[in-house]
Tab-separated table of C-alpha atoms in Angstrom:
chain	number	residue	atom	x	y	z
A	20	UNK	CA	57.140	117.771	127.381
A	21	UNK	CA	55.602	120.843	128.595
A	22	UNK	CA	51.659	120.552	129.635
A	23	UNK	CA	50.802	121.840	126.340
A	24	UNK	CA	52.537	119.023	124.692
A	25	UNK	CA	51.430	116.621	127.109
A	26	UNK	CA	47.933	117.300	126.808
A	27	UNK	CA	48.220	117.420	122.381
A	28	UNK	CA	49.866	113.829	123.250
A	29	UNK	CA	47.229	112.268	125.839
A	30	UNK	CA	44.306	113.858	123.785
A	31	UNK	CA	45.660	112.692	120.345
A	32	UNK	CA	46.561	108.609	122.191
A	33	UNK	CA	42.864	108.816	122.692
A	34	UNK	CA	41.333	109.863	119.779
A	35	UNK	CA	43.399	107.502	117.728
A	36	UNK	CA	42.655	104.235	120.173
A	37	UNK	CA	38.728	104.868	120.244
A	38	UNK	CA	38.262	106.257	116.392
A	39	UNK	CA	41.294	105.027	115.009
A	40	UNK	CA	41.173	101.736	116.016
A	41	UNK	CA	42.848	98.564	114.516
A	42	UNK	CA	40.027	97.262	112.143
A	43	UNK	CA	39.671	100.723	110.781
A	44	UNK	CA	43.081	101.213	110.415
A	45	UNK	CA	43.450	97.769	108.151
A	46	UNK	CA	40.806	99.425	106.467
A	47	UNK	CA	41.785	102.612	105.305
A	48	UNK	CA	45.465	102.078	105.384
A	49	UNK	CA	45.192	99.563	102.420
A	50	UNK	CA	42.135	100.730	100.443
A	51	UNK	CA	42.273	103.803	98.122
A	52	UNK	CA	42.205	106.751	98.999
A	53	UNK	CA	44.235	105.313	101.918
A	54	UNK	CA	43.065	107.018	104.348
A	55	UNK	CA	39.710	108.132	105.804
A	56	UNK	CA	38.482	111.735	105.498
A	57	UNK	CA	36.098	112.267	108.029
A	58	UNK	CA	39.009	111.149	110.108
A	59	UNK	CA	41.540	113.851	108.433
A	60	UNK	CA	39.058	116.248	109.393
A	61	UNK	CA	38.593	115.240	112.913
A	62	UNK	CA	42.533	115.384	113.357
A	63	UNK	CA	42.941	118.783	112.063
A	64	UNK	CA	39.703	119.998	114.145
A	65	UNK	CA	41.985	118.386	117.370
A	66	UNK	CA	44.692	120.650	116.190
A	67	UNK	CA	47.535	118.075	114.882
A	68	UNK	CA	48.346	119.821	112.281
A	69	UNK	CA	48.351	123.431	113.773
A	70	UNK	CA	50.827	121.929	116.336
A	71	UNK	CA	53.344	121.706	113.580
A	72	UNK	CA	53.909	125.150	112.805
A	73	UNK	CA	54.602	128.372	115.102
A	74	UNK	CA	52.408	131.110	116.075
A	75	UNK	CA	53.663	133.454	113.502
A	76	UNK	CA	52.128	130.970	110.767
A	77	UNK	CA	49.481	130.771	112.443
A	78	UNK	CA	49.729	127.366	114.576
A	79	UNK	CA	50.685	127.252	118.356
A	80	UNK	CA	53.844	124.720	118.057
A	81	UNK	CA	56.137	124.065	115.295
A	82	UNK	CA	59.422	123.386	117.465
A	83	UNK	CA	61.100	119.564	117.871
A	84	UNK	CA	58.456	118.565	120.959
A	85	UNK	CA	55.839	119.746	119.009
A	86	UNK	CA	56.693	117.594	115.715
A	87	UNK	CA	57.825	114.694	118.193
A	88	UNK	CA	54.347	114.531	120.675
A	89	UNK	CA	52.032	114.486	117.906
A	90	UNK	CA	54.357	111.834	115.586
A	91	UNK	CA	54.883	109.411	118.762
A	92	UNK	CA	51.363	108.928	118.858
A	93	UNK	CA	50.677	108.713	115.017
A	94	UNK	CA	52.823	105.730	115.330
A	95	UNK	CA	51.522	104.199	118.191
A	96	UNK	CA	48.647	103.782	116.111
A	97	UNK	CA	50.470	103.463	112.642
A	98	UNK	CA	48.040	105.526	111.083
A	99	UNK	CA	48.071	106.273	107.603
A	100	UNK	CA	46.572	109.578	107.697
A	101	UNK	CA	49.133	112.094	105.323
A	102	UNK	CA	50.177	113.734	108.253
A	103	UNK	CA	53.698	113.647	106.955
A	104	UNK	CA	52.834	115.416	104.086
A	105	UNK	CA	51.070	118.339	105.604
A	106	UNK	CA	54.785	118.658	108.060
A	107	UNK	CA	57.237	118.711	104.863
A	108	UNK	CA	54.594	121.671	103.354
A	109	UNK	CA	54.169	123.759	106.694
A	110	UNK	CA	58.213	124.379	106.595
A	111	UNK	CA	58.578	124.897	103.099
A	112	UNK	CA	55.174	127.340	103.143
A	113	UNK	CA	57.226	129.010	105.983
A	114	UNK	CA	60.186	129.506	104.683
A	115	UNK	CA	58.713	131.321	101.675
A	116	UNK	CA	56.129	133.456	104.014
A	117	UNK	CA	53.165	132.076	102.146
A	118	UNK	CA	49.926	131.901	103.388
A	119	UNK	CA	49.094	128.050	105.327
A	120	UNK	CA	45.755	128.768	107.127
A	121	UNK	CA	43.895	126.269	104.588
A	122	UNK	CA	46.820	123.442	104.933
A	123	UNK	CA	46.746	124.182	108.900
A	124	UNK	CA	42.746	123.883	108.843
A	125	UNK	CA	42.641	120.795	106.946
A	126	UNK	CA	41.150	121.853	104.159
A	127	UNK	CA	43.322	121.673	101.331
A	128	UNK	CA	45.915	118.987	100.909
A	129	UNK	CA	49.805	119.910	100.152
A	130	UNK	CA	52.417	117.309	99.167
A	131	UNK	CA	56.072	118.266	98.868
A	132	UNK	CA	57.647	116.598	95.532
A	133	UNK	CA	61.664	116.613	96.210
A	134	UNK	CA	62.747	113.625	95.212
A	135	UNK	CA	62.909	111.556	91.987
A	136	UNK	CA	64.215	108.190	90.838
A	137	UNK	CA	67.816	109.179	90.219
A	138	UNK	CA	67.635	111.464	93.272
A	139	UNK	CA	65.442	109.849	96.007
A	140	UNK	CA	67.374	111.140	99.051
A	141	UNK	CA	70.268	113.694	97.899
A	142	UNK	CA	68.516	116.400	96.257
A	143	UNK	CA	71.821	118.196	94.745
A	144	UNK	CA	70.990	115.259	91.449
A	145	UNK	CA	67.552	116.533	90.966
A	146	UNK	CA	66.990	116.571	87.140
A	147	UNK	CA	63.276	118.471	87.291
A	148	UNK	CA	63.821	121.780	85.903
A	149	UNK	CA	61.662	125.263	85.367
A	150	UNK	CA	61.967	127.810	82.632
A	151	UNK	CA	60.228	131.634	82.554
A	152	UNK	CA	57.476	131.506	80.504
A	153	UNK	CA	55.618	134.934	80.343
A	154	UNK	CA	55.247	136.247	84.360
A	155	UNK	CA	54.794	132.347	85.266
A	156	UNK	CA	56.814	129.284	84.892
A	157	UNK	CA	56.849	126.041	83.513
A	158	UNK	CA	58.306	122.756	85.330
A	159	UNK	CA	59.391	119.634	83.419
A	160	UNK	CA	60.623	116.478	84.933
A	161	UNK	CA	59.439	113.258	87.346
A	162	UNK	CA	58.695	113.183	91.190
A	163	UNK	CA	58.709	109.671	93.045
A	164	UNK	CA	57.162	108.449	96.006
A	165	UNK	CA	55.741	111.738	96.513
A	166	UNK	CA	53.933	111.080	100.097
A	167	UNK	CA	50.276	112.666	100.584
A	168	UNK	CA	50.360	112.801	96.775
A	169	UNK	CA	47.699	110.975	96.521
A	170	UNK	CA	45.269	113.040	97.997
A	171	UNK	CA	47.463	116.146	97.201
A	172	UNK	CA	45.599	119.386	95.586
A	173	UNK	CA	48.875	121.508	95.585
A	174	UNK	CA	52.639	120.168	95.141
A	175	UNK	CA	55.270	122.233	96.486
A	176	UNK	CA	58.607	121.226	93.736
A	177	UNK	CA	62.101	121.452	94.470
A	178	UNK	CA	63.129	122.555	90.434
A	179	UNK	CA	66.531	123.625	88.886
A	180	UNK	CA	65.914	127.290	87.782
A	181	UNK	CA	69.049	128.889	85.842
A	182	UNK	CA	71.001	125.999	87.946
A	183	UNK	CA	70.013	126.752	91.403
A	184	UNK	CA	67.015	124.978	93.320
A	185	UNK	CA	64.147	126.402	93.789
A	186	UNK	CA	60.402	126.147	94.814
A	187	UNK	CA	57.868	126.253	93.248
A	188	UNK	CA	53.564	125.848	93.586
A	189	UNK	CA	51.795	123.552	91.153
A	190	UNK	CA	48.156	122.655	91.515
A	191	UNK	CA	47.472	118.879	91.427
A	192	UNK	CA	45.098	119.534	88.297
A	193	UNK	CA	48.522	120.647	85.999
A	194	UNK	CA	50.341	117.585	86.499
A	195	UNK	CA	49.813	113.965	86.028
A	196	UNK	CA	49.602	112.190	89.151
A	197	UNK	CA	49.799	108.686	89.670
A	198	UNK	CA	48.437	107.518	93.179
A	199	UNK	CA	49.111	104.045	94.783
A	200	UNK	CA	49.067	102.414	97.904
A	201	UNK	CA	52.582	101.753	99.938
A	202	UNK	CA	53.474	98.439	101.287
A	203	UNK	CA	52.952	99.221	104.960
A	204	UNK	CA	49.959	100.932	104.271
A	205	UNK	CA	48.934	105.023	103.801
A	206	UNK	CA	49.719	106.342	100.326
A	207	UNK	CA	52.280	107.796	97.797
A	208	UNK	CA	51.891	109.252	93.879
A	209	UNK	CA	54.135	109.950	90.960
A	210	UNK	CA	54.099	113.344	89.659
A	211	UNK	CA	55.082	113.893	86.289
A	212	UNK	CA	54.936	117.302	84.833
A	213	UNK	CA	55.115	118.117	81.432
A	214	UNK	CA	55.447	122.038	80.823
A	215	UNK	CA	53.176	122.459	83.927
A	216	UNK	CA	52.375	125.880	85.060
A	217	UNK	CA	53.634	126.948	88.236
A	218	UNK	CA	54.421	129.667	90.584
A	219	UNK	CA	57.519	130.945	91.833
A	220	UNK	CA	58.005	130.813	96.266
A	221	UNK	CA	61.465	130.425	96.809
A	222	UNK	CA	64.276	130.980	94.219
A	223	UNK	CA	66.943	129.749	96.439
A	224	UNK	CA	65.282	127.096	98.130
A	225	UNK	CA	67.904	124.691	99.186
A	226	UNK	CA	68.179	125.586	102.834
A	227	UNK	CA	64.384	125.869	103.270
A	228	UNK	CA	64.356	122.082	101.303
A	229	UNK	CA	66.789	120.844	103.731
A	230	UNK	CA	64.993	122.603	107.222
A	231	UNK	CA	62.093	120.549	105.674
A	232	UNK	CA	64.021	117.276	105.322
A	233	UNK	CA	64.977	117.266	109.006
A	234	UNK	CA	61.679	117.954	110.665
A	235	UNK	CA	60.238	115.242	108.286
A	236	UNK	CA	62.953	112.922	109.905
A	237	UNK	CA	62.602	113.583	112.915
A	238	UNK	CA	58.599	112.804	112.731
A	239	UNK	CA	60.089	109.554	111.457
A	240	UNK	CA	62.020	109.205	114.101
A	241	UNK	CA	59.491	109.618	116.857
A	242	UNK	CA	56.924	107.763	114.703
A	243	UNK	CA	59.005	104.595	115.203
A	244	UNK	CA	59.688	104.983	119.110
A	245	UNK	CA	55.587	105.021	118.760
A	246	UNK	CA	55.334	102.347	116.954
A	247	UNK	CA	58.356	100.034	118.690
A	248	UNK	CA	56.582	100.581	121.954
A	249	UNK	CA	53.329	99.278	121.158
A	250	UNK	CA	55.421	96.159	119.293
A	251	UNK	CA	56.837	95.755	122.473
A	252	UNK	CA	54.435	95.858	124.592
A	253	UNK	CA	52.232	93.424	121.912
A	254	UNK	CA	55.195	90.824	122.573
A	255	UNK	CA	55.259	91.122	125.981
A	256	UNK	CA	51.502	90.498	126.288
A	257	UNK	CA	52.041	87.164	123.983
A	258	UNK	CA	55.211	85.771	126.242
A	259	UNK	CA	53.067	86.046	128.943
A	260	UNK	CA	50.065	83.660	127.729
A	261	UNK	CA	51.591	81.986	125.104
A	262	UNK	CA	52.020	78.547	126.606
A	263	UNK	CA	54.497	75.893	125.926
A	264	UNK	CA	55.584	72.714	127.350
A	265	UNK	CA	53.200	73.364	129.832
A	266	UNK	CA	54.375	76.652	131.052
A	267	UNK	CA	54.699	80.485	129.531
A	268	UNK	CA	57.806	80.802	127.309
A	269	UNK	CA	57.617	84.312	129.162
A	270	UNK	CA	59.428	82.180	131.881
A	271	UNK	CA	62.101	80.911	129.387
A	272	UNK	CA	65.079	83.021	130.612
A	273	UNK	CA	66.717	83.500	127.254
A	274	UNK	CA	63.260	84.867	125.964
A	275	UNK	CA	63.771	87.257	129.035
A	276	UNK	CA	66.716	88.286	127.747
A	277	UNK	CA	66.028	89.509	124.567
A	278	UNK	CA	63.221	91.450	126.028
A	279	UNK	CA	65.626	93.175	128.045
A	280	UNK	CA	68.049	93.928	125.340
A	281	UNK	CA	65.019	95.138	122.914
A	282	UNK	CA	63.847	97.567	125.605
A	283	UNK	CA	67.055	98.923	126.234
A	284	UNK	CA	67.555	99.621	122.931
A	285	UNK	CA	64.282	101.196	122.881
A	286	UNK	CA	64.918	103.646	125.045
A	287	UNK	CA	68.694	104.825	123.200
A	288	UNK	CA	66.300	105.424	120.018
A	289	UNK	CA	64.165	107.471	122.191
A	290	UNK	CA	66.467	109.447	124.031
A	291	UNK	CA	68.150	110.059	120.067
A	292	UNK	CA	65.061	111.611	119.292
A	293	UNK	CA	65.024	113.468	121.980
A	294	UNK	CA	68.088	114.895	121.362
A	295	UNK	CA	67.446	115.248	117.994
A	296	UNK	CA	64.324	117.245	118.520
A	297	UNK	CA	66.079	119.387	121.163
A	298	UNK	CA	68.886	120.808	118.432
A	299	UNK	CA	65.826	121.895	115.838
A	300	UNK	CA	66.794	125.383	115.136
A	301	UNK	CA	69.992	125.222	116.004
A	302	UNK	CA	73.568	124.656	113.507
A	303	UNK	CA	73.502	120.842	115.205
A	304	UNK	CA	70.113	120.271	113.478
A	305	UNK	CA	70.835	118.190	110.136
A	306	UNK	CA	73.606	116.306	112.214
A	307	UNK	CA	71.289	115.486	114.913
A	308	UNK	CA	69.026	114.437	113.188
A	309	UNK	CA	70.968	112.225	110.672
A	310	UNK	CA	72.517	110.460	114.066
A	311	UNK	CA	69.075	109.831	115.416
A	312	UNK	CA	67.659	108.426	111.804
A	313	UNK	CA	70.891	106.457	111.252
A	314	UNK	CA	70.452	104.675	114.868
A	315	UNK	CA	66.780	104.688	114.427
A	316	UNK	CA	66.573	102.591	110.965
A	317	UNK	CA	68.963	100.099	112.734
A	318	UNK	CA	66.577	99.751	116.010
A	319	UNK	CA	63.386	99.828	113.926
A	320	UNK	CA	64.768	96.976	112.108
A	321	UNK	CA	65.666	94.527	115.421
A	322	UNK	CA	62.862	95.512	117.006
A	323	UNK	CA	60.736	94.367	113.807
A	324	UNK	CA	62.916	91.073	113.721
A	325	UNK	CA	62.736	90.106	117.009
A	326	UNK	CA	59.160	90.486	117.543
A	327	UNK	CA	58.041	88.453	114.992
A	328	UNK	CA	60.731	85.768	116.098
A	329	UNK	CA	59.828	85.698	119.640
A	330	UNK	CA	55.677	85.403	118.366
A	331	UNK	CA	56.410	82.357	115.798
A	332	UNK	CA	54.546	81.884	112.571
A	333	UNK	CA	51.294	84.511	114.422
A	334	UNK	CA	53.118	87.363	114.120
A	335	UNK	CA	53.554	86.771	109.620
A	336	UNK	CA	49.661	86.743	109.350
A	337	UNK	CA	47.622	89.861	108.018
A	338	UNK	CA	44.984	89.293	110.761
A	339	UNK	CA	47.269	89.925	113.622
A	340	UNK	CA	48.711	93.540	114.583
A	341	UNK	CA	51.988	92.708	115.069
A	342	UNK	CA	52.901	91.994	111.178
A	343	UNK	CA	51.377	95.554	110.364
A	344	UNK	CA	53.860	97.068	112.558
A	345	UNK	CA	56.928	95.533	111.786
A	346	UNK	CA	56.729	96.078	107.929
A	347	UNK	CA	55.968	100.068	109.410
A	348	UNK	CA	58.986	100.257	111.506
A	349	UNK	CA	61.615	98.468	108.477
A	350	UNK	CA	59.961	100.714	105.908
A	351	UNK	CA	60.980	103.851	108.004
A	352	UNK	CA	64.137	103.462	107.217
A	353	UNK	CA	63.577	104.021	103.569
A	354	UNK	CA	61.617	107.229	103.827
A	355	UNK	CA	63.899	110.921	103.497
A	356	UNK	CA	67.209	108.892	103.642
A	357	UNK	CA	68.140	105.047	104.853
A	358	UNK	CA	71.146	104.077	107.368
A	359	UNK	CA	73.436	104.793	105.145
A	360	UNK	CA	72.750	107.909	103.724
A	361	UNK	CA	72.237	109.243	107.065
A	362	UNK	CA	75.823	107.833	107.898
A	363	UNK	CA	77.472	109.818	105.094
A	364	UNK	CA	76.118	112.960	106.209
A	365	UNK	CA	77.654	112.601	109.740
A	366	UNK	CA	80.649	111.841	108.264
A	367	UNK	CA	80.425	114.659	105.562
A	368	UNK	CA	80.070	116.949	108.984
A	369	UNK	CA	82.366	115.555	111.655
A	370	UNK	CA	84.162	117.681	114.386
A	371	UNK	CA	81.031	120.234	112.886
């Protein structure tokens, strides 16, 4: 954490705990549009999204830290906002030198549409494909749980052209989108596209797809080290005045115990990540990653568990904090690649 980082990471902690806080975040996690625009605006006038890309696109970050400091806090405050979206778009605008000033400002919203129903983590079975028509092209096929495409004015598609994957631009207004609110709040669409015009960024696009991928995980990543801290520290709080038999079942040493183990394996997700975020850039980058997802989903998934054990019937109601965050940290492990996908790509690239 340099003091740049550091200082993107303190400022962004406060703006989400005084404007961001937990009412307003039931709120506009769970009500269409899901999310809050004056809020997207505020963000992007702190700089969060410019923070994602390097200077040469015309941000000030765009290495691991940089995706890691500004996702840590997201998920410290679970927020909603299609931050996630804006990441995927930066890398895939990047890798086919197009212009991102409006994405970086804010101002217009980019979604990445890569996967699809029969493909929703290994690209290499898309079935969306794109045909020459005239100096254009035209895309035909279905993308699912396309995140920020809700609010999306441009899709960047991953398409079959002549065989090979490509990118391609498609304004929101040419396709059919279907927007809908996810379980743990924040929002998803369908895209279907039927003959939709499009242009042409990348006509080999698979390593510039994949580059995407893993910074997207890796935001995922750090996101839940956020977000397993504050569930944490939310069940240490409640063993501490929760009283039974007279006494604080924070006293209970078995209770104690568990606490111990959770934290500890707390801090081997975070030093993952930090690993992870050190090898972006590098030939270790997919691997890393993948390793740090893969140990990640598992942690996300006690921590959620054991929290909600430890609080007792509390910490299944809607009104308390604690149930928001554990259905964020087990539905983690389902965005860009579960467990066990992430395990069969460390195994596809052992002794690598």
């Amino acid at each position: 954490m340099t003091d740049d980082r550091r200082m993107l990471s303190d400022t962004l902690n406060r703006y989400l705990a005084g404007k961001y806080g937990w009412e307003h975040r039931a709120k506009a996690a769970y009500q269409a549009p899901f999310h809050d625009p004056a809020r997207w605006a505020e963000l992007s006038e702190l700089g969060v999204l410019m923070a994602l890309a390097p200077e040469d696109q015309g941000g000030f970050g765009g290495a691991g830290f940089d995706i890691t400091a500004v996702f840590e806090a997201l998920g410290r405050a679970i927020c909603p906002e299609p931050v996630l979206a804006a990441l995927l778009s930066s890398r895939l605008l990047a890798a086919a030198g197009a212009d991102q000033e409006a994405l970086l400002a804010g101002a217009v919203h980019h979604a990445a549409a890569l996967g699809e129903l029969d493909a929703p983590y290994d690209l290499s079975g898309i079935a969306t494909t794109a045909r020459k028509d005239g100096e254009g092209y035209r895309l035909s096929g279905r993308k699912s749980v396309v995140y920020g495409g809700h609010v999306a004015e441009r899709f960047l598609v991953a398409a079959l052209l002549d065989g090979t994957m490509a990118l391609f631009d498609v304004a929101a207004s040419d396709a059919e989108v279907t927007p809908y609110g996810m379980i743990d709040g924040g929002g998803a669409a369908e895209v279907f596209l039927d003959a939709a015009p499009a242009t042409l960024l990348l006509a080999e696009a698979g390593a510039a797809v994949q580059d995407a991928l893993d910074a997207g995980t890796l935001a995922l990543c750090a996101e839940a080290v956020g977000a397993m801290d504050v569930s944490f520290d939310i069940t240490l709080d409640y063993l501490k005045s929760r009283k039974q038999f007279g006494t604080t079942i924070g006293s209970f040493q078995a209770l104690q115990h568990r606490m111990v183990d959770m934290k500890t394996e707390i801090e081997q997700a975070r030093s993952i990540t930090i690993l992870a975020a050190s090898r972006i850039g590098t030939g270790a980058q997919s691997r890393s990653v993948s390793m740090a997802k893969n140990l990640i989903g598992r942690t996300a998934k006690l921590v959620a568990e054991d929290c909600v054990q430890m609080h007792g019937g509390i910490a299944m109601t809607w009104e308390y904090q604690m149930s928001h965050y554990a259905k964020r940290l087990v539905m983690i492990d389902h965005q860009l690649g579960d467990t066990d996908h992430h395990l069969e790509r460390v195994m596809a690239t052992r002794g690598v």
